Coordinates of C-alpha atoms in Angstrom, one line a residue:
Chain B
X60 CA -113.6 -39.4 85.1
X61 CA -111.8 -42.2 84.5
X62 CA -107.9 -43.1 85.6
X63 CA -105.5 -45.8 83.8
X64 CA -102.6 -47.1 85.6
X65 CA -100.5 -48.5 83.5
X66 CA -98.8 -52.1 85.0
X67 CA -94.8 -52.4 83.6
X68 CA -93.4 -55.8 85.0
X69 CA -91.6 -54.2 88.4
X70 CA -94.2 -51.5 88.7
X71 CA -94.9 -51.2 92.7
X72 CA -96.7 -47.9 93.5
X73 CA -99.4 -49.3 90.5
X74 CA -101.7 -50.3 93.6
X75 CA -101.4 -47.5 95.4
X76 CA -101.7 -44.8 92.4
X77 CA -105.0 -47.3 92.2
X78 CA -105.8 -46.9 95.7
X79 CA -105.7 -42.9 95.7
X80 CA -107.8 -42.4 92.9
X81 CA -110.6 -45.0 93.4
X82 CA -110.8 -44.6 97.0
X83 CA -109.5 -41.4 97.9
X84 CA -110.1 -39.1 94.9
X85 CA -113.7 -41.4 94.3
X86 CA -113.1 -41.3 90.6
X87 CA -112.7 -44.8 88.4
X88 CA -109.5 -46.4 88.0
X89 CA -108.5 -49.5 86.2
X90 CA -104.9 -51.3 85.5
X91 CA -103.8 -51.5 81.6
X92 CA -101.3 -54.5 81.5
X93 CA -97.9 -53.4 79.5
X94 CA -98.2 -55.6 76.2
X95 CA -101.7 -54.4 75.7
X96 CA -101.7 -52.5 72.6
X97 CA -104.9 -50.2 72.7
X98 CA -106.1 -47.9 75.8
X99 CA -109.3 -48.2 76.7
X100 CA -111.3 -44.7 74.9
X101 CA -112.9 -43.8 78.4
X102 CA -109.5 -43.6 79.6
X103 CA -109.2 -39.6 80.4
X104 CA -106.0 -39.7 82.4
X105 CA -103.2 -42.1 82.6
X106 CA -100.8 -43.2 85.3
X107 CA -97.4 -43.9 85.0
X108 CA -97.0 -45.3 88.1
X109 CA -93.7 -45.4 90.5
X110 CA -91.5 -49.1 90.9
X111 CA -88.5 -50.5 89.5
X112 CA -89.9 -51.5 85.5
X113 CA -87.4 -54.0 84.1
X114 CA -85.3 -54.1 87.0
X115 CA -84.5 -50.7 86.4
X116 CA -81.8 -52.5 83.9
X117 CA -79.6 -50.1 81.4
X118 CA -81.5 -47.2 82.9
X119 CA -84.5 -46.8 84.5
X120 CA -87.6 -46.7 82.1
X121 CA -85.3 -46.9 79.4
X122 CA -86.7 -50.8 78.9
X123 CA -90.4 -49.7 79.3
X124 CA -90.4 -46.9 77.3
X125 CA -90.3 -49.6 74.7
X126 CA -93.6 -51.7 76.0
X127 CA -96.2 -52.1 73.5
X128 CA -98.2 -49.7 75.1
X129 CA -96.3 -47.0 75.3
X130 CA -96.5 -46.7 71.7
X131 CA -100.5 -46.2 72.5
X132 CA -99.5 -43.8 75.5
X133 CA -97.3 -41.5 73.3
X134 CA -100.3 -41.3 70.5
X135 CA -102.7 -40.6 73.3
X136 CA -100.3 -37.6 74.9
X137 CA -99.5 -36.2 71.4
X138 CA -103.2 -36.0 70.9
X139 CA -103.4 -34.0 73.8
X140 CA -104.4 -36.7 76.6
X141 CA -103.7 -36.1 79.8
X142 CA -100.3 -38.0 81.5
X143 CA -99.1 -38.3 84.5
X144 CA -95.9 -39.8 85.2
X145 CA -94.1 -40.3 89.3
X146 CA -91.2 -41.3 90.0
X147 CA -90.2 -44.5 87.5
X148 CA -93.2 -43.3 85.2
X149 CA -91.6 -39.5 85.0
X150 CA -88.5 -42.0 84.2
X151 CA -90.0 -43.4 81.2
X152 CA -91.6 -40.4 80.0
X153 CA -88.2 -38.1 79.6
X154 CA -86.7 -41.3 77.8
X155 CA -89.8 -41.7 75.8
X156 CA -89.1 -38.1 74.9
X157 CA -92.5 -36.7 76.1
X158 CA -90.8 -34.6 78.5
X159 CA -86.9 -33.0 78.3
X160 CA -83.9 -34.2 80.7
X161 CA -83.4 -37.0 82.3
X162 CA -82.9 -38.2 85.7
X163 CA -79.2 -38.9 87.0
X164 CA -78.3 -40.7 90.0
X165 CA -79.1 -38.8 93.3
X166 CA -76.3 -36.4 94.0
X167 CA -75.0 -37.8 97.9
X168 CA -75.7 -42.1 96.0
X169 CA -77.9 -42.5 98.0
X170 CA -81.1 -44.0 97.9
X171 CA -83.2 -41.3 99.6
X172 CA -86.9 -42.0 101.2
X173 CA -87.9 -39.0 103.2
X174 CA -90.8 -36.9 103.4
X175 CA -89.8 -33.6 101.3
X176 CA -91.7 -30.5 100.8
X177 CA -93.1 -29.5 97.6
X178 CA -93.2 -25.6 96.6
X179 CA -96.1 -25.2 93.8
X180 CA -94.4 -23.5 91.1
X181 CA -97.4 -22.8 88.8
X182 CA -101.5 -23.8 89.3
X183 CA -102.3 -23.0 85.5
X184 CA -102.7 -26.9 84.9
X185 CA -105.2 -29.5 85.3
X186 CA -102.6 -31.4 87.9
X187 CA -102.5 -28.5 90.1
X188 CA -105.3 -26.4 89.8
X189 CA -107.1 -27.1 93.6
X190 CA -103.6 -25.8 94.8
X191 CA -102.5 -22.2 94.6
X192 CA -99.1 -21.0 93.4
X193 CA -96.6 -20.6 96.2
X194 CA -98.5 -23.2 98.1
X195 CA -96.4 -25.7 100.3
X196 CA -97.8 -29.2 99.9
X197 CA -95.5 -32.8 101.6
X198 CA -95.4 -35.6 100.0
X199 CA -92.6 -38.2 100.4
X200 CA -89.5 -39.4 97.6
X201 CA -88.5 -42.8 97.3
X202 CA -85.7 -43.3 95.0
X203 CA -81.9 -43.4 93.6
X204 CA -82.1 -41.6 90.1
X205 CA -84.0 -38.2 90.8
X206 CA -81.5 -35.7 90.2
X207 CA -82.9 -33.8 87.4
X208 CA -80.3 -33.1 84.5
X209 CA -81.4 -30.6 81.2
X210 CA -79.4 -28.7 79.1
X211 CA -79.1 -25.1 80.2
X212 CA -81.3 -23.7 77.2
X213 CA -84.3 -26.8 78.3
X214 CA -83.8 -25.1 81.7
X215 CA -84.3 -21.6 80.7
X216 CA -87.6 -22.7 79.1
X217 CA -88.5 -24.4 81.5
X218 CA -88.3 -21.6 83.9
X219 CA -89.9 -19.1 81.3
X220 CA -93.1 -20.9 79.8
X221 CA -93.4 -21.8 83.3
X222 CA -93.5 -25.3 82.9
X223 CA -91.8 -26.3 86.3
X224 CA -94.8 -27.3 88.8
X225 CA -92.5 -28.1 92.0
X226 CA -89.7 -27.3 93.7
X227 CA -88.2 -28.8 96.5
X228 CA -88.3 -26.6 99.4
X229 CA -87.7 -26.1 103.1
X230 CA -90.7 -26.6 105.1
X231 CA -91.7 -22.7 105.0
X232 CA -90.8 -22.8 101.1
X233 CA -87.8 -21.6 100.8
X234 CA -86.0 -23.3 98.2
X235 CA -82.3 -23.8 99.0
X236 CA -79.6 -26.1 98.4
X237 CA -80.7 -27.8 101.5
X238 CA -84.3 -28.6 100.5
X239 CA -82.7 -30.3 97.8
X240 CA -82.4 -33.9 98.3
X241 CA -80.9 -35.4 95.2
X242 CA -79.1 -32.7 93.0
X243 CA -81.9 -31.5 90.5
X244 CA -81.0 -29.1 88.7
X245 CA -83.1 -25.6 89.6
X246 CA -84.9 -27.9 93.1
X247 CA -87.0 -29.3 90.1
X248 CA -89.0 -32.0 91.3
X249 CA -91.6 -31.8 88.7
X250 CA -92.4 -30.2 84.9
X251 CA -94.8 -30.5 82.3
X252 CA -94.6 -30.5 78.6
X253 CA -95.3 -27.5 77.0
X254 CA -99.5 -28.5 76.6
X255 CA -99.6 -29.1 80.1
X256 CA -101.0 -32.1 79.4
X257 CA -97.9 -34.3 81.0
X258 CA -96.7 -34.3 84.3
X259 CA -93.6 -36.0 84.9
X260 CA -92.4 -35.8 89.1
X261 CA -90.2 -37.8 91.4
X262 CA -92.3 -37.4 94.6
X263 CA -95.1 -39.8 95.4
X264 CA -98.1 -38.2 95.3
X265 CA -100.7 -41.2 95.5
X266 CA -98.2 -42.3 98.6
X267 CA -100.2 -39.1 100.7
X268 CA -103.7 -39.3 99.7
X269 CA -105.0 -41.2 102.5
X270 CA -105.7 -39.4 105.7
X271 CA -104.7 -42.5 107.6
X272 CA -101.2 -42.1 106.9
X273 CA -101.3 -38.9 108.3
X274 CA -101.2 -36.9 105.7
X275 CA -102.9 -36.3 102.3
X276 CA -101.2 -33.6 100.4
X277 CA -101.0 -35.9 97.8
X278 CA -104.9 -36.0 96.6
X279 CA -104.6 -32.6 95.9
X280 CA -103.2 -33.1 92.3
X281 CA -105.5 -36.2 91.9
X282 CA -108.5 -33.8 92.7
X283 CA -107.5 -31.3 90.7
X284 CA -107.3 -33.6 87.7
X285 CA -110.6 -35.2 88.9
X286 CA -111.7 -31.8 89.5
X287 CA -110.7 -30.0 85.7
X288 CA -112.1 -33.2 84.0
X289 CA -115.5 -34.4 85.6
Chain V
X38 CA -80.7 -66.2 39.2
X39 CA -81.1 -64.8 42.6
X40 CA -78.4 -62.7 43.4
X41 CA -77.3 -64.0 47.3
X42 CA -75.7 -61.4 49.9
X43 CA -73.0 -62.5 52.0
X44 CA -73.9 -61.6 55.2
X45 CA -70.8 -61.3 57.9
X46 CA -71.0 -61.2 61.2
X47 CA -69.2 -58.6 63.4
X48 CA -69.1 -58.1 67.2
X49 CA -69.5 -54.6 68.3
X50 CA -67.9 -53.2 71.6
X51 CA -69.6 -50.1 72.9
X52 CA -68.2 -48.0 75.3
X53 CA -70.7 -45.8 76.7
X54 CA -69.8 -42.4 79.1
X55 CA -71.3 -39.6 81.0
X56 CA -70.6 -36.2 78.6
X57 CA -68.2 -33.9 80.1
X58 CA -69.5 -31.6 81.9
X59 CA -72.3 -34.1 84.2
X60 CA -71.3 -34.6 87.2
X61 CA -70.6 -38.5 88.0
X62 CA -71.1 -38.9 91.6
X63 CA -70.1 -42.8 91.1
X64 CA -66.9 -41.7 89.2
X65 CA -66.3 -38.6 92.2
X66 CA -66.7 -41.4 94.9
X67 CA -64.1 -44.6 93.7
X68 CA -61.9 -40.9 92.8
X69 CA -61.7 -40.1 96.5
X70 CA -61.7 -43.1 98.0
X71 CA -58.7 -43.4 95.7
X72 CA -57.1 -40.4 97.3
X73 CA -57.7 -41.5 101.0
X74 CA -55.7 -44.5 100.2
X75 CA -52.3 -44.4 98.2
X76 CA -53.4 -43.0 94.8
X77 CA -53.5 -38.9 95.1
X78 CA -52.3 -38.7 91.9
X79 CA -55.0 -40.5 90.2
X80 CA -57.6 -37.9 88.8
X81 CA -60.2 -37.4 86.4
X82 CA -62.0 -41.2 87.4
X83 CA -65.0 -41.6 84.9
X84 CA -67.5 -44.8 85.2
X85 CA -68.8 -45.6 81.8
X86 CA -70.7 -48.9 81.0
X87 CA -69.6 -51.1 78.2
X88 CA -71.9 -53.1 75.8
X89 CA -70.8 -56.1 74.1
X90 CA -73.2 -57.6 70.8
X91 CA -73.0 -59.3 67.5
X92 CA -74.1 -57.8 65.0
X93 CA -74.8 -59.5 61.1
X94 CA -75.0 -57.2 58.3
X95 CA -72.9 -56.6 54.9
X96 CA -70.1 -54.8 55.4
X97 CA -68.7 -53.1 58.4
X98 CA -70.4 -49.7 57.3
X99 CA -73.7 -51.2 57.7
X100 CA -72.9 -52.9 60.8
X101 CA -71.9 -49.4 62.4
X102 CA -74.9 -47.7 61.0
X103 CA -77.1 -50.6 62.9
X104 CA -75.3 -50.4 66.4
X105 CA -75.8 -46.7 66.0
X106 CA -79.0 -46.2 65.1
X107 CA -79.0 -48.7 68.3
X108 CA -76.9 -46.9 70.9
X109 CA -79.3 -43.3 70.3
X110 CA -82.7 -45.6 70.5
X111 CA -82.0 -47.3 73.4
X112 CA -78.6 -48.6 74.5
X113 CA -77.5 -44.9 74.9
X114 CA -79.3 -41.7 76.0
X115 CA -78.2 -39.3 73.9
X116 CA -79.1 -36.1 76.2
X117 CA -76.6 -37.3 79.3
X118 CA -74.1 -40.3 77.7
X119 CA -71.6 -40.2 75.0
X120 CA -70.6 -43.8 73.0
X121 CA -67.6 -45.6 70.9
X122 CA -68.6 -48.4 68.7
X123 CA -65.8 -51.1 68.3
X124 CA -66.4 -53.6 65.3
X125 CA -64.7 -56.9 64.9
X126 CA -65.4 -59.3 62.4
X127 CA -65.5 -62.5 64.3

């Protein structure tokens, strides 16, 4: 199968999204530049990949939401296309209106980089479906803006279509005030839309994929996708 | 003959806020660092963003209609922030 990355000006994790799905995962990978206005019709998934897009000006992906290709990303994910947004791309894709909320500034202001761990909320998906619900997978956050913010009523849905993938967690999966390190609402770190076709999450998957770094929860969700789409 | 439309120009002053209700952790911060020096009386501290533009359209109706249809695309998000449009014709 066949990943795009998508490349906003002030993208950063764009290599490294590349990186853990050529080399780790094995699958092809290629960069689609931000004015381009078609995607590629091999494409099966595409990244939104973590950084800073536009300086993070106004608020962050609020400026690339309105690249030329998102236009092109929002057809493909209404047509059903699979999405995958972290950290800055799960950014753009709740102000592109693909997925609900929004992310607010981290509860404490801080900018937080830490390894957290992830509780798998739901394995029913193409993102998660090498993992088992209830599993405990670490993966590191890097960022300011990740406390996630939804009405109560986008919550409850949330919770009942089961469209949450990841909680933060305490490193035996409990998932407590603690475990939370920037606010979300619920310890959401991830959700999907209601296809389950986009995933939108603040941890940095493709930041663990590489056994060198001494860990690679991480290429779990890019084998799964790998994995549901071959 | 070609009718002409007299276009004015206006400048727009937005003042954007969190709703009520979201928590602003900037706003909570500069509120007690207030109270840890002389000002325990001041409460209620809100950080909101303001937007300046010009704006060229007909009449001042228009011009609102424009700078809103603005402020809910893209210079606000409607889900967390709240926004006052100011017009001036300068």
């Amino acid at each position: 199968m066949k990943f795009g990355i998508v490349v906003f000006p002030g993208s950063n994790c764009d290599h490294d999204a590349y990186h853990a799905t050529k080399k780790n995962a094995k699958q092809e990978a290629v960069f689609m530049w931000h004015k381009d206005t078609s995607i590629p019709s091999d494409i099966d998934c595409i990244i939104l990949p973590g950084g800073f897009s536009y300086g993070d000006y106004l608020r962050c992906g609020a400026i690339a939401r309105f690249s030329p290709i998102m236009n092109e990303v929002i057809n493909f994910a209404n047509k059903g296309g699979y999405v995958i947004g972290i950290c800055n791309g799960f950014q753009t894709l709740t102000e592109a209106g693909l997925l609900p909320g929004t992310l607010l500034r981290n509860k404490s202001l801080n900018f937080v980089c830490a390894d957290i761990h992830l509780k798998v909320m739901n394995n029913s998906n193409i993102f998660t479906s090498k993992l088992k619900t209830g599993d405990i997978i670490r993966i590191p956050i890097a960022h300011g803006e990740g406390n996630y913010f939804a009405d109560d009523d986008s919550i409850a849905m949330l919770e009942d279509e089961k469209l949450i993938a990841f909680k933060y967690c305490t490193k035996v999966g409990e998932i407590t005030d603690e475990s939370n390190p920037n606010g979300s609402l619920n310890n959401i770190a991830g959700i999907m839309n209601k296809g389950r076709n986009i995933l939108g999450m603040m941890p940095h998957p493709e930041r663990y994929s590489d056994s060198q770094l001494g860990c690679n929860d991480g290429l779990k969700i890019f084998e799964s996708i790998a994995h549901s789409l071959k | 003959m070609k009718k002409r439309n007299f276009m004015k120009m206006y400048q727009a002053s937005i003042q954007i806020t969190l709703k009520k209700g979201i928590l602003d952790v900037q706003g909570k911060a500069v509120e007690n660092a207030l109270h840890a020096i002389e000002f325990p009386m001041l409460t209620n501290l809100r950080i909101g963003k303001h937007v300046e533009l010009n704006v060229e359209a007909e009449d001042k109706e228009k011009a609102n209609a424009l700078v809103t249809d603005a402020c809910n695309k893209l210079v606000a998000n409607p889900i967390i922030e709240d926004f006052k449009i100011n017009l001036t014709e300068v």
